[in-house]
DNA sequence: TTGACGTACGAACGATCGTACTCTTAAATC
DNA sequence: GATTTAAGAGTACGATCGTTCGTACGTCAA
């Protein structure tokens, strides 16, 4: 089993050298543990992707830098097995419950962040005036999320380039070279 | 629990009004059951997406029609909970075993199918000469796979349009309007 | 009629799951 | 130094998991 469901009380207890009771004593319940795990994954994402670019100028410069960091993170998040954020996202999108909601909230925040830079870029004339921001955001997140299965199922090692060029196309830039 | 893991021997037995032993007698093992399930999902995909367009002219016409059917299927596969093919894909990409391999094979066939039409379209002058087919295929499948989480996590109801326009952008067509 | 064969049953197995208890023990507080 | 607090161990529970038995049914061929 993979994904969040593999983070189990007993397994975690083994890994930590603790008893199951000790672990559940820390987290109160499985759902709390899952929520904390999701928070941790999201925090890692923000640290690795948003933190390095947040100081850049709002608008297109920061948007492009964020996309580059995003794609790099998805292709190599620093741990084995592919981006965990993508994993939990597709794992819990069809479920109900607090974990689903938490993921949706985090993603919504990221979407807003992207959207703001898109709006600024449009206002600055760096993106075409008629740009449909939600549509662009959808394209960006889809292209980023496609990296994991492409790498893990097919061994593609050019996903970073593919995703980035796709993002540029979505943003209305010149043909994909 | 969702996804393939929710297809459990006992649950299936309940649903079918059979005993667990009767179900496992049909499928020999859980893995065989999973493989048959994956085959069934893939067959449904081919029936709903490929079958309606396969008779069209190879190249850009069939490619565009396939994308439209693909996107429509992902947005509304005819059953609740989002496209199962997307689900199992992201569920098993990071695992090892026969199910992972079967999914990879099926996806590889679909990729080849797309790629062939792209090549034909390029040869026919319907797509730019320098088109990087694998890159385009990556973009198409990413944009299609993005539909499920967008709908289920955020309630987006324009995903079909977004995905299709994104695909056009990836193919090098005019700006996303 | 008999035998082989396949289907499905009921029961049980060992594992693992999440969770609820009690008890010990160490730290913190007064 | 006595008392309170909290962490964690240990154990047990009910569920559910996949799987393996032995057995009772068919159906069909010999």
PDB file of N, CA, C and O in Angstrom, chain B residues 9-74:
ATOM      1  N   UNK B   9     -12.273  -8.384  -1.439  1.00  0.00           N
ATOM      2  CA  UNK B   9     -12.919  -9.683  -1.606  1.00  0.00           C
ATOM      3  C   UNK B   9     -14.238  -9.741  -0.839  1.00  0.00           C
ATOM      4  O   UNK B   9     -15.288 -10.063  -1.405  1.00  0.00           O
ATOM      5  N   UNK B  10     -14.177  -9.400   0.428  1.00  0.00           N
ATOM      6  CA  UNK B  10     -15.362  -9.486   1.262  1.00  0.00           C
ATOM      7  C   UNK B  10     -16.472  -8.557   0.794  1.00  0.00           C
ATOM      8  O   UNK B  10     -17.638  -8.939   0.736  1.00  0.00           O
ATOM      9  N   UNK B  11     -16.084  -7.339   0.431  1.00  0.00           N
ATOM     10  CA  UNK B  11     -17.076  -6.373  -0.001  1.00  0.00           C
ATOM     11  C   UNK B  11     -17.731  -6.813  -1.307  1.00  0.00           C
ATOM     12  O   UNK B  11     -18.940  -6.683  -1.495  1.00  0.00           O
ATOM     13  N   UNK B  12     -16.883  -7.324  -2.187  1.00  0.00           N
ATOM     14  CA  UNK B  12     -17.405  -7.821  -3.453  1.00  0.00           C
ATOM     15  C   UNK B  12     -18.352  -8.984  -3.216  1.00  0.00           C
ATOM     16  O   UNK B  12     -19.386  -9.118  -3.887  1.00  0.00           O
ATOM     17  N   UNK B  13     -17.999  -9.823  -2.271  1.00  0.00           N
ATOM     18  CA  UNK B  13     -18.849 -10.967  -1.943  1.00  0.00           C
ATOM     19  C   UNK B  13     -20.208 -10.495  -1.442  1.00  0.00           C
ATOM     20  O   UNK B  13     -21.254 -11.016  -1.852  1.00  0.00           O
ATOM     21  N   UNK B  14     -20.177  -9.507  -0.576  1.00  0.00           N
ATOM     22  CA  UNK B  14     -21.433  -8.953  -0.078  1.00  0.00           C
ATOM     23  C   UNK B  14     -22.284  -8.429  -1.222  1.00  0.00           C
ATOM     24  O   UNK B  14     -23.459  -8.759  -1.341  1.00  0.00           O
ATOM     25  N   UNK B  15     -21.652  -7.624  -2.049  1.00  0.00           N
ATOM     26  CA  UNK B  15     -22.377  -6.989  -3.150  1.00  0.00           C
ATOM     27  C   UNK B  15     -22.977  -8.036  -4.084  1.00  0.00           C
ATOM     28  O   UNK B  15     -24.063  -7.862  -4.612  1.00  0.00           O
ATOM     29  N   UNK B  16     -22.257  -9.108  -4.284  1.00  0.00           N
ATOM     30  CA  UNK B  16     -22.713 -10.136  -5.218  1.00  0.00           C
ATOM     31  C   UNK B  16     -23.596 -11.178  -4.535  1.00  0.00           C
ATOM     32  O   UNK B  16     -24.097 -12.079  -5.196  1.00  0.00           O
ATOM     33  N   UNK B  17     -23.752 -11.057  -3.241  1.00  0.00           N
ATOM     34  CA  UNK B  17     -24.533 -12.051  -2.527  1.00  0.00           C
ATOM     35  C   UNK B  17     -23.840 -13.399  -2.485  1.00  0.00           C
ATOM     36  O   UNK B  17     -24.477 -14.449  -2.398  1.00  0.00           O
ATOM     37  N   UNK B  18     -22.510 -13.345  -2.565  1.00  0.00           N
ATOM     38  CA  UNK B  18     -21.751 -14.590  -2.551  1.00  0.00           C
ATOM     39  C   UNK B  18     -20.865 -14.640  -1.292  1.00  0.00           C
ATOM     40  O   UNK B  18     -20.771 -13.686  -0.549  1.00  0.00           O
ATOM     41  N   UNK B  19     -20.241 -15.765  -1.128  1.00  0.00           N
ATOM     42  CA  UNK B  19     -19.290 -15.886  -0.030  1.00  0.00           C
ATOM     43  C   UNK B  19     -17.922 -15.425  -0.503  1.00  0.00           C
ATOM     44  O   UNK B  19     -17.645 -15.362  -1.699  1.00  0.00           O
ATOM     45  N   UNK B  20     -17.061 -15.076   0.422  1.00  0.00           N
ATOM     46  CA  UNK B  20     -15.712 -14.664   0.048  1.00  0.00           C
ATOM     47  C   UNK B  20     -15.013 -15.775  -0.732  1.00  0.00           C
ATOM     48  O   UNK B  20     -14.294 -15.520  -1.697  1.00  0.00           O
ATOM     49  N   UNK B  21     -15.246 -17.013  -0.283  1.00  0.00           N
ATOM     50  CA  UNK B  21     -14.601 -18.142  -0.955  1.00  0.00           C
ATOM     51  C   UNK B  21     -15.071 -18.253  -2.399  1.00  0.00           C
ATOM     52  O   UNK B  21     -14.288 -18.589  -3.288  1.00  0.00           O
ATOM     53  N   UNK B  22     -16.345 -17.973  -2.603  1.00  0.00           N
ATOM     54  CA  UNK B  22     -16.865 -18.042  -3.966  1.00  0.00           C
ATOM     55  C   UNK B  22     -16.228 -17.006  -4.863  1.00  0.00           C
ATOM     56  O   UNK B  22     -15.887 -17.269  -6.016  1.00  0.00           O
ATOM     57  N   UNK B  23     -16.024 -15.804  -4.324  1.00  0.00           N
ATOM     58  CA  UNK B  23     -15.416 -14.741  -5.116  1.00  0.00           C
ATOM     59  C   UNK B  23     -13.964 -15.073  -5.432  1.00  0.00           C
ATOM     60  O   UNK B  23     -13.516 -14.980  -6.579  1.00  0.00           O
ATOM     61  N   UNK B  24     -13.240 -15.497  -4.418  1.00  0.00           N
ATOM     62  CA  UNK B  24     -11.819 -15.773  -4.646  1.00  0.00           C
ATOM     63  C   UNK B  24     -11.651 -16.991  -5.536  1.00  0.00           C
ATOM     64  O   UNK B  24     -10.630 -17.137  -6.220  1.00  0.00           O
ATOM     65  N   UNK B  25     -12.673 -17.850  -5.544  1.00  0.00           N
ATOM     66  CA  UNK B  25     -12.633 -18.984  -6.457  1.00  0.00           C
ATOM     67  C   UNK B  25     -12.696 -18.544  -7.908  1.00  0.00           C
ATOM     68  O   UNK B  25     -12.103 -19.171  -8.787  1.00  0.00           O
ATOM     69  N   UNK B  26     -13.378 -17.417  -8.142  1.00  0.00           N
ATOM     70  CA  UNK B  26     -13.490 -16.889  -9.502  1.00  0.00           C
ATOM     71  C   UNK B  26     -12.196 -16.246  -9.959  1.00  0.00           C
ATOM     72  O   UNK B  26     -11.811 -16.341 -11.117  1.00  0.00           O
ATOM     73  N   UNK B  27     -11.535 -15.574  -9.041  1.00  0.00           N
ATOM     74  CA  UNK B  27     -10.395 -14.740  -9.455  1.00  0.00           C
ATOM     75  C   UNK B  27      -9.041 -15.290  -9.026  1.00  0.00           C
ATOM     76  O   UNK B  27      -8.026 -14.712  -9.333  1.00  0.00           O
ATOM     77  N   UNK B  28      -9.060 -16.391  -8.257  1.00  0.00           N
ATOM     78  CA  UNK B  28      -7.808 -17.017  -7.849  1.00  0.00           C
ATOM     79  C   UNK B  28      -7.053 -16.232  -6.763  1.00  0.00           C
ATOM     80  O   UNK B  28      -6.525 -16.828  -5.847  1.00  0.00           O
ATOM     81  N   UNK B  29      -6.958 -14.945  -6.909  1.00  0.00           N
ATOM     82  CA  UNK B  29      -6.230 -14.148  -5.910  1.00  0.00           C
ATOM     83  C   UNK B  29      -6.645 -12.696  -6.030  1.00  0.00           C
ATOM     84  O   UNK B  29      -7.277 -12.295  -7.003  1.00  0.00           O
ATOM     85  N   UNK B  30      -6.275 -11.941  -5.035  1.00  0.00           N
ATOM     86  CA  UNK B  30      -6.621 -10.524  -5.039  1.00  0.00           C
ATOM     87  C   UNK B  30      -5.963  -9.807  -6.195  1.00  0.00           C
ATOM     88  O   UNK B  30      -6.583  -8.966  -6.847  1.00  0.00           O
ATOM     89  N   UNK B  31      -4.736 -10.162  -6.462  1.00  0.00           N
ATOM     90  CA  UNK B  31      -4.021  -9.488  -7.537  1.00  0.00           C
ATOM     91  C   UNK B  31      -4.683  -9.736  -8.894  1.00  0.00           C
ATOM     92  O   UNK B  31      -4.789  -8.834  -9.721  1.00  0.00           O
ATOM     93  N   UNK B  32      -5.134 -10.983  -9.100  1.00  0.00           N
ATOM     94  CA  UNK B  32      -5.841 -11.277 -10.346  1.00  0.00           C
ATOM     95  C   UNK B  32      -7.120 -10.447 -10.446  1.00  0.00           C
ATOM     96  O   UNK B  32      -7.458  -9.942 -11.522  1.00  0.00           O
ATOM     97  N   UNK B  33      -7.796 -10.324  -9.330  1.00  0.00           N
ATOM     98  CA  UNK B  33      -9.011  -9.500  -9.319  1.00  0.00           C
ATOM     99  C   UNK B  33      -8.691  -8.063  -9.675  1.00  0.00           C
ATOM    100  O   UNK B  33      -9.399  -7.430 -10.471  1.00  0.00           O
ATOM    101  N   UNK B  34      -7.612  -7.551  -9.112  1.00  0.00           N
ATOM    102  CA  UNK B  34      -7.210  -6.186  -9.422  1.00  0.00           C
ATOM    103  C   UNK B  34      -6.859  -6.032 -10.891  1.00  0.00           C
ATOM    104  O   UNK B  34      -7.223  -5.046 -11.538  1.00  0.00           O
ATOM    105  N   UNK B  35      -6.141  -7.011 -11.416  1.00  0.00           N
ATOM    106  CA  UNK B  35      -5.756  -6.946 -12.824  1.00  0.00           C
ATOM    107  C   UNK B  35      -6.998  -6.956 -13.723  1.00  0.00           C
ATOM    108  O   UNK B  35      -7.090  -6.187 -14.677  1.00  0.00           O
ATOM    109  N   UNK B  36      -7.949  -7.819 -13.387  1.00  0.00           N
ATOM    110  CA  UNK B  36      -9.169  -7.873 -14.208  1.00  0.00           C
ATOM    111  C   UNK B  36      -9.948  -6.568 -14.096  1.00  0.00           C
ATOM    112  O   UNK B  36     -10.559  -6.110 -15.064  1.00  0.00           O
ATOM    113  N   UNK B  37      -9.915  -5.983 -12.909  1.00  0.00           N
ATOM    114  CA  UNK B  37     -10.594  -4.698 -12.729  1.00  0.00           C
ATOM    115  C   UNK B  37      -9.939  -3.626 -13.581  1.00  0.00           C
ATOM    116  O   UNK B  37     -10.619  -2.841 -14.252  1.00  0.00           O
ATOM    117  N   UNK B  38      -8.612  -3.600 -13.558  1.00  0.00           N
ATOM    118  CA  UNK B  38      -7.890  -2.624 -14.361  1.00  0.00           C
ATOM    119  C   UNK B  38      -8.203  -2.833 -15.845  1.00  0.00           C
ATOM    120  O   UNK B  38      -8.453  -1.864 -16.578  1.00  0.00           O
ATOM    121  N   UNK B  39      -8.213  -4.072 -16.266  1.00  0.00           N
ATOM    122  CA  UNK B  39      -8.540  -4.356 -17.664  1.00  0.00           C
ATOM    123  C   UNK B  39      -9.924  -3.832 -18.012  1.00  0.00           C
ATOM    124  O   UNK B  39     -10.144  -3.266 -19.086  1.00  0.00           O
ATOM    125  N   UNK B  40     -10.834  -4.024 -17.084  1.00  0.00           N
ATOM    126  CA  UNK B  40     -12.208  -3.584 -17.319  1.00  0.00           C
ATOM    127  C   UNK B  40     -12.286  -2.067 -17.437  1.00  0.00           C
ATOM    128  O   UNK B  40     -12.979  -1.530 -18.313  1.00  0.00           O
ATOM    129  N   UNK B  41     -11.566  -1.392 -16.574  1.00  0.00           N
ATOM    130  CA  UNK B  41     -11.566   0.068 -16.605  1.00  0.00           C
ATOM    131  C   UNK B  41     -10.965   0.567 -17.914  1.00  0.00           C
ATOM    132  O   UNK B  41     -11.476   1.487 -18.549  1.00  0.00           O
ATOM    133  N   UNK B  42      -9.879  -0.072 -18.306  1.00  0.00           N
ATOM    134  CA  UNK B  42      -9.233   0.334 -19.556  1.00  0.00           C
ATOM    135  C   UNK B  42     -10.136   0.063 -20.754  1.00  0.00           C
ATOM    136  O   UNK B  42     -10.185   0.854 -21.697  1.00  0.00           O
ATOM    137  N   UNK B  43     -10.835  -1.055 -20.686  1.00  0.00           N
ATOM    138  CA  UNK B  43     -11.731  -1.385 -21.793  1.00  0.00           C
ATOM    139  C   UNK B  43     -12.845  -0.349 -21.889  1.00  0.00           C
ATOM    140  O   UNK B  43     -13.218   0.079 -22.988  1.00  0.00           O
ATOM    141  N   UNK B  44     -13.343   0.062 -20.746  1.00  0.00           N
ATOM    142  CA  UNK B  44     -14.382   1.089 -20.739  1.00  0.00           C
ATOM    143  C   UNK B  44     -13.855   2.378 -21.351  1.00  0.00           C
ATOM    144  O   UNK B  44     -14.541   3.041 -22.132  1.00  0.00           O
ATOM    145  N   UNK B  45     -12.609   2.716 -21.007  1.00  0.00           N
ATOM    146  CA  UNK B  45     -12.003   3.924 -21.565  1.00  0.00           C
ATOM    147  C   UNK B  45     -11.924   3.833 -23.085  1.00  0.00           C
ATOM    148  O   UNK B  45     -12.299   4.761 -23.809  1.00  0.00           O
ATOM    149  N   UNK B  46     -11.451   2.711 -23.562  1.00  0.00           N
ATOM    150  CA  UNK B  46     -11.330   2.547 -25.014  1.00  0.00           C
ATOM    151  C   UNK B  46     -12.694   2.609 -25.690  1.00  0.00           C
ATOM    152  O   UNK B  46     -12.849   3.184 -26.769  1.00  0.00           O
ATOM    153  N   UNK B  47     -13.680   2.000 -25.036  1.00  0.00           N
ATOM    154  CA  UNK B  47     -15.023   2.001 -25.609  1.00  0.00           C
ATOM    155  C   UNK B  47     -15.600   3.406 -25.693  1.00  0.00           C
ATOM    156  O   UNK B  47     -16.206   3.796 -26.691  1.00  0.00           O
ATOM    157  N   UNK B  48     -15.387   4.164 -24.648  1.00  0.00           N
ATOM    158  CA  UNK B  48     -16.011   5.482 -24.570  1.00  0.00           C
ATOM    159  C   UNK B  48     -15.210   6.549 -25.305  1.00  0.00           C
ATOM    160  O   UNK B  48     -15.771   7.552 -25.738  1.00  0.00           O
ATOM    161  N   UNK B  49     -13.905   6.358 -25.396  1.00  0.00           N
ATOM    162  CA  UNK B  49     -13.067   7.425 -25.946  1.00  0.00           C
ATOM    163  C   UNK B  49     -12.542   7.087 -27.336  1.00  0.00           C
ATOM    164  O   UNK B  49     -12.646   7.872 -28.272  1.00  0.00           O
ATOM    165  N   UNK B  50     -11.967   5.912 -27.460  1.00  0.00           N
ATOM    166  CA  UNK B  50     -11.310   5.562 -28.719  1.00  0.00           C
ATOM    167  C   UNK B  50     -12.301   5.079 -29.771  1.00  0.00           C
ATOM    168  O   UNK B  50     -12.219   5.452 -30.955  1.00  0.00           O
ATOM    169  N   UNK B  51     -13.221   4.253 -29.325  1.00  0.00           N
ATOM    170  CA  UNK B  51     -14.160   3.641 -30.264  1.00  0.00           C
ATOM    171  C   UNK B  51     -14.916   4.675 -31.107  1.00  0.00           C
ATOM    172  O   UNK B  51     -15.014   4.517 -32.327  1.00  0.00           O
ATOM    173  N   UNK B  52     -15.431   5.738 -30.496  1.00  0.00           N
ATOM    174  CA  UNK B  52     -16.209   6.700 -31.290  1.00  0.00           C
ATOM    175  C   UNK B  52     -15.387   7.469 -32.324  1.00  0.00           C
ATOM    176  O   UNK B  52     -15.978   8.071 -33.215  1.00  0.00           O
ATOM    177  N   UNK B  53     -14.071   7.464 -32.192  1.00  0.00           N
ATOM    178  CA  UNK B  53     -13.279   8.317 -33.091  1.00  0.00           C
ATOM    179  C   UNK B  53     -12.334   7.515 -33.984  1.00  0.00           C
ATOM    180  O   UNK B  53     -11.719   8.072 -34.891  1.00  0.00           O
ATOM    181  N   UNK B  54     -12.219   6.247 -33.745  1.00  0.00           N
ATOM    182  CA  UNK B  54     -11.192   5.474 -34.442  1.00  0.00           C
ATOM    183  C   UNK B  54     -11.415   5.439 -35.955  1.00  0.00           C
ATOM    184  O   UNK B  54     -10.472   5.215 -36.728  1.00  0.00           O
ATOM    185  N   UNK B  55     -12.648   5.625 -36.360  1.00  0.00           N
ATOM    186  CA  UNK B  55     -12.928   5.553 -37.797  1.00  0.00           C
ATOM    187  C   UNK B  55     -12.601   6.860 -38.504  1.00  0.00           C
ATOM    188  O   UNK B  55     -12.596   6.923 -39.729  1.00  0.00           O
ATOM    189  N   UNK B  56     -12.344   7.900 -37.739  1.00  0.00           N
ATOM    190  CA  UNK B  56     -12.036   9.190 -38.359  1.00  0.00           C
ATOM    191  C   UNK B  56     -10.677   9.139 -39.052  1.00  0.00           C
ATOM    192  O   UNK B  56      -9.882   8.225 -38.840  1.00  0.00           O
ATOM    193  N   UNK B  57     -10.438  10.167 -39.858  1.00  0.00           N
ATOM    194  CA  UNK B  57      -9.168  10.220 -40.583  1.00  0.00           C
ATOM    195  C   UNK B  57      -8.013  10.346 -39.600  1.00  0.00           C
ATOM    196  O   UNK B  57      -8.037  11.200 -38.706  1.00  0.00           O
ATOM    197  N   UNK B  58      -7.025   9.504 -39.755  1.00  0.00           N
ATOM    198  CA  UNK B  58      -5.835   9.594 -38.915  1.00  0.00           C
ATOM    199  C   UNK B  58      -5.215  10.971 -39.063  1.00  0.00           C
ATOM    200  O   UNK B  58      -5.321  11.612 -40.111  1.00  0.00           O
ATOM    201  N   UNK B  59      -4.564  11.397 -37.983  1.00  0.00           N
ATOM    202  CA  UNK B  59      -3.954  12.718 -38.005  1.00  0.00           C
ATOM    203  C   UNK B  59      -4.731  13.683 -37.136  1.00  0.00           C
ATOM    204  O   UNK B  59      -5.369  13.281 -36.159  1.00  0.00           O
ATOM    205  N   UNK B  60      -4.663  14.949 -37.504  1.00  0.00           N
ATOM    206  CA  UNK B  60      -5.271  15.976 -36.655  1.00  0.00           C
ATOM    207  C   UNK B  60      -6.767  15.783 -36.424  1.00  0.00           C
ATOM    208  O   UNK B  60      -7.235  15.952 -35.286  1.00  0.00           O
ATOM    209  N   UNK B  61      -7.550  15.428 -37.435  1.00  0.00           N
ATOM    210  CA  UNK B  61      -8.998  15.280 -37.181  1.00  0.00           C
ATOM    211  C   UNK B  61      -9.282  14.264 -36.085  1.00  0.00           C
ATOM    212  O   UNK B  61     -10.035  14.543 -35.147  1.00  0.00           O
ATOM    213  N   UNK B  62      -8.664  13.111 -36.190  1.00  0.00           N
ATOM    214  CA  UNK B  62      -8.922  12.095 -35.182  1.00  0.00           C
ATOM    215  C   UNK B  62      -8.323  12.487 -33.829  1.00  0.00           C
ATOM    216  O   UNK B  62      -8.903  12.231 -32.777  1.00  0.00           O
ATOM    217  N   UNK B  63      -7.193  13.135 -33.875  1.00  0.00           N
ATOM    218  CA  UNK B  63      -6.561  13.563 -32.619  1.00  0.00           C
ATOM    219  C   UNK B  63      -7.458  14.531 -31.862  1.00  0.00           C
ATOM    220  O   UNK B  63      -7.682  14.382 -30.653  1.00  0.00           O
ATOM    221  N   UNK B  64      -7.992  15.501 -32.566  1.00  0.00           N
ATOM    222  CA  UNK B  64      -8.843  16.490 -31.901  1.00  0.00           C
ATOM    223  C   UNK B  64     -10.135  15.848 -31.394  1.00  0.00           C
ATOM    224  O   UNK B  64     -10.613  16.162 -30.290  1.00  0.00           O
ATOM    225  N   UNK B  65     -10.667  14.952 -32.176  1.00  0.00           N
ATOM    226  CA  UNK B  65     -11.891  14.269 -31.744  1.00  0.00           C
ATOM    227  C   UNK B  65     -11.615  13.392 -30.533  1.00  0.00           C
ATOM    228  O   UNK B  65     -12.424  13.314 -29.602  1.00  0.00           O
ATOM    229  N   UNK B  66     -10.471  12.750 -30.540  1.00  0.00           N
ATOM    230  CA  UNK B  66     -10.097  11.903 -29.405  1.00  0.00           C
ATOM    231  C   UNK B  66      -9.937  12.744 -28.138  1.00  0.00           C
ATOM    232  O   UNK B  66     -10.392  12.363 -27.059  1.00  0.00           O
ATOM    233  N   UNK B  67      -9.315  13.906 -28.293  1.00  0.00           N
ATOM    234  CA  UNK B  67      -9.143  14.790 -27.140  1.00  0.00           C
ATOM    235  C   UNK B  67     -10.494  15.221 -26.586  1.00  0.00           C
ATOM    236  O   UNK B  67     -10.704  15.254 -25.366  1.00  0.00           O
ATOM    237  N   UNK B  68     -11.409  15.541 -27.489  1.00  0.00           N
ATOM    238  CA  UNK B  68     -12.737  15.972 -27.040  1.00  0.00           C
ATOM    239  C   UNK B  68     -13.450  14.844 -26.308  1.00  0.00           C
ATOM    240  O   UNK B  68     -14.035  15.051 -25.236  1.00  0.00           O
ATOM    241  N   UNK B  69     -13.395  13.654 -26.856  1.00  0.00           N
ATOM    242  CA  UNK B  69     -14.048  12.506 -26.211  1.00  0.00           C
ATOM    243  C   UNK B  69     -13.366  12.182 -24.889  1.00  0.00           C
ATOM    244  O   UNK B  69     -14.020  11.846 -23.891  1.00  0.00           O
ATOM    245  N   UNK B  70     -12.074  12.300 -24.890  1.00  0.00           N
ATOM    246  CA  UNK B  70     -11.256  12.017 -23.697  1.00  0.00           C
ATOM    247  C   UNK B  70     -11.658  12.948 -22.556  1.00  0.00           C
ATOM    248  O   UNK B  70     -11.918  12.529 -21.429  1.00  0.00           O
ATOM    249  N   UNK B  71     -11.688  14.212 -22.890  1.00  0.00           N
ATOM    250  CA  UNK B  71     -12.012  15.226 -21.893  1.00  0.00           C
ATOM    251  C   UNK B  71     -13.451  15.047 -21.395  1.00  0.00           C
ATOM    252  O   UNK B  71     -13.733  15.197 -20.208  1.00  0.00           O
ATOM    253  N   UNK B  72     -14.323  14.703 -22.296  1.00  0.00           N
ATOM    254  CA  UNK B  72     -15.716  14.501 -21.912  1.00  0.00           C
ATOM    255  C   UNK B  72     -15.829  13.309 -20.971  1.00  0.00           C
ATOM    256  O   UNK B  72     -16.549  13.329 -19.976  1.00  0.00           O
ATOM    257  N   UNK B  73     -15.086  12.271 -21.307  1.00  0.00           N
ATOM    258  CA  UNK B  73     -15.102  11.072 -20.465  1.00  0.00           C
ATOM    259  C   UNK B  73     -14.548  11.361 -19.072  1.00  0.00           C
ATOM    260  O   UNK B  73     -15.118  10.939 -18.058  1.00  0.00           O
ATOM    261  N   UNK B  74     -13.459  12.088 -19.032  1.00  0.00           N
ATOM    262  CA  UNK B  74     -12.844  12.396 -17.734  1.00  0.00           C
ATOM    263  C   UNK B  74     -13.778  13.246 -16.875  1.00  0.00           C
ATOM    264  O   UNK B  74     -13.844  13.091 -15.661  1.00  0.00           O
TER     265      UNK B  74
END
